[in-house]
Amino acid sequence: MSKRKFLWLLPYFPYPILSGGNVRVFNLIKHLSEEYDIHLISFVEDGVSEEEIKEVSKYCASLKAIKRIEREGPLPMIFQCYETEEMTAAITEALKEDYDFVQLDFLTMAHYARLVRVLSSAPLVFTEHDVSWLDFDKCFHNRHLDERARYAEWIRIVRKADTLYDLFDLVITVSELDAEIVRKRYPGKRVVAVPTGTDCSHYTYEKPGDKTDLIYT
């Protein structure tokens, strides 16, 4: 029986594992590959080696890594360096194939939802890794700007996100609290929480002995 397949679009390369987002995404790729053919298109940061790209490609039916470049444009600042002709072309080419669903991760990649909607009828899934952008005081984007400019840019982010959320068939959050925040903001939207777990196969276990240790900081 052939595997189901999906297209996964990422703004950050998931390996090496340097952050919580990397931990989640890389391990999902690793374990979902047992049941799905994963076709991955991801931006890649400077310093990511060919060996590290190959480590991820072991679990993918196809993988295309695209260099992220600094640029300016009409989109809110957080989207600008993720809006490239090469990524648009790669997604367009990939969507000549049929998929069981298409998945986007992180708000910075969400603006490609419109392109996916134009080119594909596959269900569109979005994983929201951090809902702090919904609160101006907690939003970590554009902290280099002065207060007034940062507020104006935050308004642009929220307005843009509001238009994009209409396009998603399913929103996944990393906690139930985040899911409740999204449901409150977007009533009627299908939202599920899928918390980040622990890869138990990564660890070895031993029977506790009689000897005890004390760890303190």
Short mmCIF file of C-alpha atoms in Angstrom, two decimals:
data_model
loop_
_atom_site.label_atom_id
_atom_site.label_comp_id
_atom_site.label_asym_id
_atom_site.label_seq_id
_atom_site.Cartn_x
_atom_site.Cartn_y
_atom_site.Cartn_z
CA MET A 1 0.00 0.00 0.00
CA SER A 2 1.47 3.35 -1.03
CA LYS A 3 2.03 6.06 1.53
CA ARG A 4 0.02 9.25 1.64
CA LYS A 5 2.07 12.31 0.76
CA PHE A 6 2.14 15.94 1.74
CA LEU A 7 4.05 19.10 0.93
CA TRP A 8 5.70 20.84 3.89
CA LEU A 9 6.86 24.46 3.66
CA LEU A 10 9.29 25.81 6.27
CA PRO A 11 10.93 29.21 6.85
CA TYR A 12 13.82 27.73 8.88
CA PHE A 13 15.82 24.59 8.18
CA PRO A 14 15.03 22.04 10.93
CA TYR A 15 18.60 20.80 11.40
CA PRO A 16 20.94 21.09 13.25
CA ILE A 17 18.70 21.15 16.30
CA LEU A 18 19.33 24.55 17.87
CA SER A 19 15.89 25.60 19.11
CA GLY A 20 12.57 24.29 20.35
CA GLY A 21 11.07 24.73 16.90
CA ASN A 22 13.87 22.63 15.39
CA VAL A 23 13.32 19.90 17.98
CA ARG A 24 9.65 19.69 17.13
CA VAL A 25 9.90 19.89 13.35
CA PHE A 26 12.88 17.56 12.89
CA ASN A 27 11.36 14.85 15.06
CA LEU A 28 8.00 15.18 13.34
CA ILE A 29 9.75 14.74 9.99
CA LYS A 30 11.65 11.73 11.31
CA HIS A 31 8.60 9.94 12.69
CA LEU A 32 5.97 11.01 10.15
CA SER A 33 8.22 9.68 7.37
CA GLU A 34 7.26 6.18 8.52
CA GLU A 35 3.69 6.78 7.34
CA TYR A 36 3.96 9.63 4.82
CA ASP A 37 6.03 10.64 1.82
CA ILE A 38 7.22 14.08 2.90
CA HIS A 39 8.06 16.60 0.19
CA LEU A 40 9.92 19.37 1.98
CA ILE A 41 10.73 22.88 0.76
CA SER A 42 12.61 24.96 3.29
CA PHE A 43 14.59 28.14 3.51
CA VAL A 44 18.10 27.47 4.75
CA GLU A 45 20.31 29.73 6.84
CA ASP A 46 23.98 30.51 6.26
CA GLY A 47 26.15 27.95 8.00
CA VAL A 48 23.93 24.94 7.40
CA SER A 49 26.17 22.32 5.78
CA GLU A 50 25.46 19.84 3.00
CA GLU A 51 25.84 17.04 5.56
CA GLU A 52 23.12 18.60 7.72
CA ILE A 53 20.83 18.93 4.72
CA LYS A 54 21.48 15.27 3.90
CA GLU A 55 20.56 14.30 7.47
CA VAL A 56 17.06 15.69 6.92
CA SER A 57 16.78 14.37 3.36
CA LYS A 58 17.06 10.79 4.69
CA TYR A 59 13.49 11.14 5.89
CA CYS A 60 12.04 12.99 2.88
CA ALA A 61 10.73 11.80 -0.45
CA SER A 62 12.11 15.07 -1.82
CA LEU A 63 13.83 18.09 -0.31
CA LYS A 64 14.59 21.50 -1.76
CA ALA A 65 16.66 23.93 0.32
CA ILE A 66 16.51 27.61 -0.64
CA LYS A 67 18.85 30.30 0.63
CA ARG A 68 17.13 33.04 2.58
CA ILE A 69 18.11 36.56 1.55
CA GLU A 70 17.68 39.94 3.17
CA ARG A 71 15.36 42.18 1.18
CA GLU A 72 12.77 44.91 1.46
CA GLY A 73 9.25 44.87 0.09
CA PRO A 74 5.62 45.84 0.68
CA LEU A 75 4.92 43.06 3.18
CA PRO A 76 5.32 43.54 6.94
CA MET A 77 8.99 43.26 7.89
CA ILE A 78 8.75 39.77 9.37
CA PHE A 79 7.70 38.38 5.97
CA GLN A 80 10.09 40.25 3.71
CA CYS A 81 13.13 37.94 3.60
CA TYR A 82 10.80 34.96 3.17
CA GLU A 83 9.16 36.35 0.03
CA THR A 84 11.47 35.27 -2.81
CA GLU A 85 11.06 34.39 -6.45
CA GLU A 86 12.98 31.14 -5.92
CA MET A 87 10.62 29.96 -3.18
CA THR A 88 7.56 30.97 -5.22
CA ALA A 89 8.94 29.04 -8.21
CA ALA A 90 9.73 25.98 -6.08
CA ILE A 91 6.22 25.89 -4.59
CA THR A 92 4.65 26.42 -8.00
CA GLU A 93 6.64 23.53 -9.46
CA ALA A 94 5.88 21.25 -6.51
CA LEU A 95 2.15 21.92 -6.74
CA LYS A 96 2.04 20.44 -10.22
CA GLU A 97 1.75 17.21 -8.21
CA ASP A 98 -1.24 16.22 -6.08
CA TYR A 99 -0.92 15.99 -2.30
CA ASP A 100 -3.13 14.75 0.49
CA PHE A 101 -2.50 18.07 2.23
CA VAL A 102 -0.10 21.01 2.31
CA GLN A 103 1.41 22.19 5.59
CA LEU A 104 2.89 25.59 6.45
CA ASP A 105 4.80 26.25 9.68
CA PHE A 106 5.40 29.57 11.46
CA LEU A 107 3.70 32.89 10.75
CA THR A 108 6.68 34.00 8.66
CA MET A 109 5.77 31.35 6.06
CA ALA A 110 2.02 31.81 6.20
CA HIS A 111 1.83 34.34 3.36
CA TYR A 112 2.41 31.50 0.87
CA ALA A 113 -1.08 30.24 1.74
CA ARG A 114 -2.53 32.39 -1.04
CA LEU A 115 -0.26 30.82 -3.65
CA VAL A 116 -1.14 27.34 -2.42
CA ARG A 117 -4.86 28.13 -2.56
CA VAL A 118 -4.57 29.31 -6.17
CA LEU A 119 -2.61 26.27 -7.34
CA SER A 120 -4.00 23.41 -5.25
CA SER A 121 -7.26 22.09 -3.85
CA ALA A 122 -5.44 20.09 -1.16
CA PRO A 123 -6.40 20.83 2.46
CA LEU A 124 -4.19 23.54 3.92
CA VAL A 125 -2.75 23.02 7.41
CA PHE A 126 -0.96 25.71 9.40
CA THR A 127 1.14 25.13 12.52
CA GLU A 128 1.24 28.19 14.78
CA HIS A 129 4.38 27.80 16.89
CA ASP A 130 4.04 31.05 18.84
CA VAL A 131 0.91 33.15 19.34
CA SER A 132 2.75 35.97 21.14
CA TRP A 133 2.44 38.15 18.01
CA LEU A 134 -1.23 38.65 18.92
CA ASP A 135 -0.17 40.72 21.95
CA PHE A 136 1.82 43.90 21.25
CA ASP A 137 3.64 43.79 24.59
CA LYS A 138 4.68 40.15 24.12
CA CYS A 139 5.42 40.25 20.40
CA PHE A 140 9.16 39.76 19.88
CA HIS A 141 9.18 41.00 16.27
CA ASN A 142 10.79 44.33 15.36
CA ARG A 143 12.18 45.10 18.82
CA HIS A 144 14.83 47.25 17.13
CA LEU A 145 12.21 49.86 16.18
CA ASP A 146 11.07 52.72 18.38
CA GLU A 147 7.74 52.24 20.15
CA ARG A 148 5.57 54.09 17.65
CA ALA A 149 7.11 52.44 14.59
CA ARG A 150 6.96 49.02 16.23
CA TYR A 151 3.27 49.49 17.04
CA ALA A 152 2.52 50.47 13.43
CA GLU A 153 4.39 47.42 12.19
CA TRP A 154 2.59 45.18 14.69
CA ILE A 155 -0.77 46.39 13.37
CA ARG A 156 0.37 45.44 9.86
CA ILE A 157 1.35 41.96 11.08
CA VAL A 158 -2.01 41.34 12.76
CA ARG A 159 -4.03 42.61 9.79
CA LYS A 160 -2.02 40.44 7.42
CA ALA A 161 -2.43 37.40 9.67
CA ASP A 162 -6.19 37.97 9.86
CA THR A 163 -6.47 37.65 6.07
CA LEU A 164 -4.27 34.55 6.02
CA TYR A 165 -6.09 32.66 8.76
CA ASP A 166 -9.21 32.62 6.60
CA LEU A 167 -7.35 30.36 4.17
CA PHE A 168 -6.41 27.56 6.58
CA ASP A 169 -8.53 24.42 6.86
CA LEU A 170 -6.82 23.44 10.10
CA VAL A 171 -4.63 25.29 12.59
CA ILE A 172 -2.31 23.33 14.88
CA THR A 173 -0.92 24.92 18.04
CA VAL A 174 1.75 23.65 20.42
CA SER A 175 -0.38 23.99 23.56
CA GLU A 176 -4.04 24.01 24.58
CA LEU A 177 -3.62 27.55 25.92
CA ASP A 178 -2.42 28.72 22.50
CA ALA A 179 -5.33 26.89 20.89
CA GLU A 180 -7.81 28.76 23.09
CA ILE A 181 -6.19 32.08 22.16
CA VAL A 182 -6.49 31.28 18.45
CA ARG A 183 -10.10 30.10 18.80
CA LYS A 184 -11.01 33.32 20.56
CA ARG A 185 -9.40 35.42 17.84
CA TYR A 186 -10.79 33.34 14.96
CA PRO A 187 -14.19 31.89 16.00
CA GLY A 188 -15.26 28.88 13.96
CA LYS A 189 -11.74 28.05 12.86
CA ARG A 190 -10.81 24.40 13.34
CA VAL A 191 -7.94 24.43 15.85
CA VAL A 192 -6.23 21.51 17.59
CA ALA A 193 -3.38 21.44 20.09
CA VAL A 194 -0.52 19.01 19.41
CA PRO A 195 2.03 19.55 22.19
CA THR A 196 5.69 18.87 21.54
CA GLY A 197 6.58 15.47 22.98
CA THR A 198 9.73 13.61 23.96
CA ASP A 199 11.50 11.10 21.73
CA CYS A 200 11.88 8.30 24.26
CA SER A 201 13.98 6.23 21.84
CA HIS A 202 16.71 8.86 22.19
CA TYR A 203 17.32 7.90 25.82
CA THR A 204 18.50 4.78 27.60
CA TYR A 205 16.98 3.61 30.85
CA GLU A 206 18.47 1.73 33.75
CA LYS A 207 16.99 0.27 36.88
CA PRO A 208 17.52 2.59 39.82
CA GLY A 209 20.21 1.29 42.15
CA ASP A 210 20.67 1.66 45.88
CA LYS A 211 23.05 4.56 45.44
CA THR A 212 21.51 8.03 45.41
CA ASP A 213 22.87 11.26 44.01
CA LEU A 214 22.15 14.87 44.78
CA ILE A 215 22.15 17.50 42.06
CA TYR A 216 21.88 21.15 42.96
CA THR A 217 22.50 24.51 41.31
#
